[in-house]
Amino acid sequence: MSRIELLRLHRIDMPLVRPFRTSFGEQRARDVLLVEVVTDAGTSGWGECVAMEWPGYSYEYVDGAVDVLAEHLIPTVLQDRECHPVAAHDRMSRLMGHPMAKASLETAILDAWLREQGRSLGDYLGAVKDAVDCGVSVGIPSSIDALLAEVGSYIDAGYRRIKLKIEPGWDVEAVRAVRETWPDIPLQTDANQAYTRNDADVLAAMDPYDLLLVEQPLPEDDLLGHAQLAQRLETPVCLDESILSVATADSAIAFGATSVINIKPGRVGGYLEAKAIHDLCAERGVPVWCGGMLETGIGRAANVALAALPGFALPGDTSASSRYYAVDVTPPFVLDDGRLRVPTGPGIGVDPIPELLAEFTTWSAVIPAR
Ligand code: OSB
Ligand code: MG
């Protein structure tokens, strides 16, 4: 078993092809933290931290992730230098919170460990497909015309499901316009916690438009509110921000607060926990799908492997590189008949292109293991 020799943190600035506005704010670029673990055998493993620049989606943010990694998570993992994902997971579980930071370090270790065995992440997790169905998440645009133009371009590109970001004032009308233009397209919404328990009427007003689900309408800590809303709506309620672990998933299902779950490895602390939530949901008969956080090719590669597990019954927010970036830091993921291929190479199966990584880098640090 190889040992960790050093770690590198790379912070890269990735301009988005168009602004992405949600109920919690607008992003024009991704400030991405990449974690690279280098073993004493010379293997590099990679993990992408999905925290955003500011705490808008969750409390985590990039400066905070850098700090907790450098000051707490990396020193804890380096108490012994063993490059093993389960050992790293167990060590990090003694520290509270910070799932996105933990996930990036755990994934880098998992990737290096798998690469040294010549084994792909998909194989390790239990992937059963060689390509996954892809949806696309559509930000809040300036007008209905702009919305229809953007959705039309995604449908032309072959996406198999459309997700509309909604907020109070941008909801029923947007959903109606898209549904009237494309009567058969699989359609869902995502509110990112923008509504309150008093907004059941406006949420119910979208029931006639045959939505697959409404994602995270209420604040993340309001399981009872989601359970009451689920009683009231015909549209299934799907939780994103509220689901932080196997235990929260189990609780939310038992309370009737969710009947579909969006699994994001960053939000739940990594691929080991993500797989465990998938397995629990399969046992409970709850369909899951793979969310996204505007990842580069590094995070996308791993998400696509996860989305190939049997319980991922709905198309994910695993869109092609070109939906986000004019130039990705890895070879681009390209849509083929509305699907992305699951990487088959060792580990996550993709590497950053060194020249592009250097070009996008705004800050980096080397952390020796001894
Ligand atoms: O809530 O699913 C979300 C992006 C950033 C933060 C939160 C979310 C999203 C998306 C985009 O909806 C998903 C993607 O295409 O990566
Ligand atoms: Mg969401």
Short mmCIF file of C-alpha atoms in Angstrom, two decimals, residues 8-166:
data_model
loop_
_atom_site.label_atom_id
_atom_site.label_comp_id
_atom_site.label_asym_id
_atom_site.label_seq_id
_atom_site.Cartn_x
_atom_site.Cartn_y
_atom_site.Cartn_z
CA ARG A 8 -1.26 20.23 -3.68
CA LEU A 9 -4.16 22.67 -3.53
CA HIS A 10 -4.94 24.39 -6.83
CA ARG A 11 -7.41 27.26 -7.01
CA ILE A 12 -8.63 27.90 -10.55
CA ASP A 13 -10.84 30.58 -12.06
CA MET A 14 -13.29 29.15 -14.61
CA PRO A 15 -15.49 31.66 -16.46
CA LEU A 16 -19.00 30.33 -17.19
CA VAL A 17 -20.36 30.50 -20.74
CA ARG A 18 -23.37 32.40 -19.37
CA PRO A 19 -24.32 33.77 -15.94
CA PHE A 20 -26.09 31.21 -13.74
CA ARG A 21 -28.70 32.87 -11.54
CA THR A 22 -30.59 31.04 -8.82
CA SER A 23 -32.72 32.16 -5.89
CA PHE A 24 -29.51 32.49 -3.81
CA GLY A 25 -27.52 34.64 -6.24
CA GLU A 26 -25.68 34.83 -9.53
CA GLN A 27 -22.44 33.15 -10.61
CA ARG A 28 -20.42 34.37 -13.61
CA ALA A 29 -17.39 32.21 -12.94
CA ARG A 30 -16.51 29.25 -10.75
CA ASP A 31 -13.74 29.71 -8.20
CA VAL A 32 -12.79 26.03 -8.02
CA LEU A 33 -10.52 24.39 -5.48
CA LEU A 34 -8.86 21.18 -6.72
CA VAL A 35 -7.14 18.83 -4.29
CA GLU A 36 -4.26 16.72 -5.63
CA VAL A 37 -2.84 13.89 -3.54
CA VAL A 38 0.57 12.59 -4.64
CA THR A 39 1.70 9.19 -3.37
CA ASP A 40 5.24 7.91 -2.80
CA ALA A 41 4.73 5.83 -5.96
CA GLY A 42 4.32 9.10 -7.89
CA THR A 43 0.57 8.69 -8.55
CA SER A 44 -1.65 11.80 -8.49
CA GLY A 45 -5.27 11.56 -7.37
CA TRP A 46 -7.75 14.41 -7.85
CA GLY A 47 -10.78 15.77 -6.04
CA GLU A 48 -12.86 18.86 -6.84
CA CYS A 49 -14.31 20.94 -4.01
CA VAL A 50 -17.82 22.09 -4.95
CA ALA A 51 -18.00 24.93 -2.42
CA MET A 52 -18.84 28.26 -4.04
CA GLU A 53 -17.10 31.58 -3.49
CA TRP A 54 -19.71 32.69 -0.95
CA PRO A 55 -21.99 30.78 1.44
CA GLY A 56 -25.15 31.04 -0.71
CA TYR A 57 -26.07 27.39 -1.31
CA SER A 58 -24.73 26.11 2.01
CA TYR A 59 -22.50 27.55 4.73
CA GLU A 60 -19.35 26.32 3.00
CA TYR A 61 -17.29 28.64 0.77
CA VAL A 62 -13.91 28.35 -0.92
CA ASP A 63 -11.79 30.38 1.55
CA GLY A 64 -13.34 28.39 4.38
CA ALA A 65 -12.66 25.10 2.60
CA VAL A 66 -9.00 26.05 2.05
CA ASP A 67 -8.67 26.91 5.73
CA VAL A 68 -10.36 23.79 7.13
CA LEU A 69 -8.41 21.56 4.73
CA ALA A 70 -5.03 23.11 5.49
CA GLU A 71 -5.54 23.57 9.23
CA HIS A 72 -7.64 20.55 10.18
CA LEU A 73 -8.61 17.94 7.57
CA ILE A 74 -5.22 17.40 5.92
CA PRO A 75 -3.29 17.27 9.24
CA THR A 76 -5.85 14.77 10.58
CA VAL A 77 -5.56 12.52 7.53
CA LEU A 78 -1.77 12.79 7.63
CA GLN A 79 -1.56 11.46 11.20
CA ASP A 80 -0.71 8.30 9.36
CA ARG A 81 0.23 8.67 5.72
CA GLU A 82 -1.74 5.68 4.48
CA CYS A 83 -3.42 6.44 1.14
CA HIS A 84 -6.73 4.68 1.82
CA PRO A 85 -10.19 6.24 1.32
CA VAL A 86 -11.90 4.44 4.22
CA ALA A 87 -9.09 5.32 6.65
CA ALA A 88 -9.30 8.96 5.53
CA HIS A 89 -13.11 8.92 5.82
CA ASP A 90 -12.97 7.55 9.37
CA ARG A 91 -10.35 10.05 10.47
CA MET A 92 -12.24 13.01 9.00
CA SER A 93 -15.54 11.88 10.53
CA ARG A 94 -14.18 12.94 13.93
CA LEU A 95 -14.32 16.56 12.73
CA MET A 96 -17.72 18.24 12.44
CA GLY A 97 -19.32 19.62 9.29
CA HIS A 98 -17.52 20.80 6.13
CA PRO A 99 -18.74 17.98 3.87
CA MET A 100 -17.60 19.69 0.65
CA ALA A 101 -14.05 20.14 1.93
CA LYS A 102 -14.01 16.56 3.25
CA ALA A 103 -15.37 15.20 -0.04
CA SER A 104 -12.62 16.86 -2.08
CA LEU A 105 -9.85 15.34 0.04
CA GLU A 106 -11.51 11.94 0.29
CA THR A 107 -12.05 11.84 -3.48
CA ALA A 108 -8.41 12.71 -4.21
CA ILE A 109 -7.31 9.86 -1.93
CA LEU A 110 -9.89 7.48 -3.41
CA ASP A 111 -8.75 8.41 -6.93
CA ALA A 112 -5.05 7.82 -6.17
CA TRP A 113 -5.86 4.53 -4.39
CA LEU A 114 -7.97 3.26 -7.33
CA ARG A 115 -5.40 4.38 -9.91
CA GLU A 116 -2.75 2.32 -8.18
CA GLN A 117 -5.02 -0.73 -8.48
CA GLY A 118 -5.86 0.06 -12.12
CA ARG A 119 -9.54 0.11 -11.12
CA SER A 120 -12.15 2.64 -12.24
CA LEU A 121 -14.36 4.59 -9.82
CA GLY A 122 -17.45 3.30 -11.64
CA ASP A 123 -16.36 -0.29 -11.09
CA TYR A 124 -15.59 0.41 -7.41
CA LEU A 125 -18.97 2.08 -6.78
CA GLY A 126 -20.98 -0.54 -8.66
CA ALA A 127 -21.85 1.19 -11.93
CA VAL A 128 -24.16 -0.83 -14.17
CA LYS A 129 -24.32 1.49 -17.21
CA ASP A 130 -21.67 2.68 -19.63
CA ALA A 131 -23.47 5.98 -20.31
CA VAL A 132 -25.89 8.10 -18.27
CA ASP A 133 -28.95 10.15 -19.24
CA CYS A 134 -28.36 13.87 -18.87
CA GLY A 135 -30.56 16.75 -17.89
CA VAL A 136 -29.72 20.42 -17.67
CA SER A 137 -30.34 23.03 -14.99
CA VAL A 138 -31.55 26.35 -16.39
CA GLY A 139 -30.80 29.50 -14.41
CA ILE A 140 -33.26 32.37 -13.95
CA PRO A 141 -32.96 34.49 -17.12
CA SER A 142 -34.03 38.06 -17.86
CA SER A 143 -37.32 37.22 -19.64
CA ILE A 144 -39.62 34.43 -20.83
CA ASP A 145 -38.26 34.89 -24.37
CA ALA A 146 -34.71 34.41 -23.13
CA LEU A 147 -35.86 31.33 -21.17
CA LEU A 148 -37.49 29.73 -24.21
CA ALA A 149 -34.41 30.43 -26.35
CA GLU A 150 -32.09 28.85 -23.77
CA VAL A 151 -34.33 25.81 -23.16
CA GLY A 152 -34.73 25.38 -26.93
CA SER A 153 -30.96 25.28 -27.41
CA TYR A 154 -30.65 22.54 -24.76
CA ILE A 155 -33.47 20.51 -26.27
CA ASP A 156 -31.79 20.84 -29.69
CA ALA A 157 -28.53 19.64 -28.11
CA GLY A 158 -30.34 16.48 -26.95
CA TYR A 159 -30.78 16.97 -23.20
CA ARG A 160 -33.30 14.49 -21.83
CA ARG A 161 -34.71 16.60 -19.02
CA ILE A 162 -35.04 20.29 -18.23
CA LYS A 163 -34.82 21.74 -14.72
CA LEU A 164 -35.98 25.32 -14.20
CA LYS A 165 -34.61 27.35 -11.33
CA ILE A 166 -37.53 29.12 -9.66
#
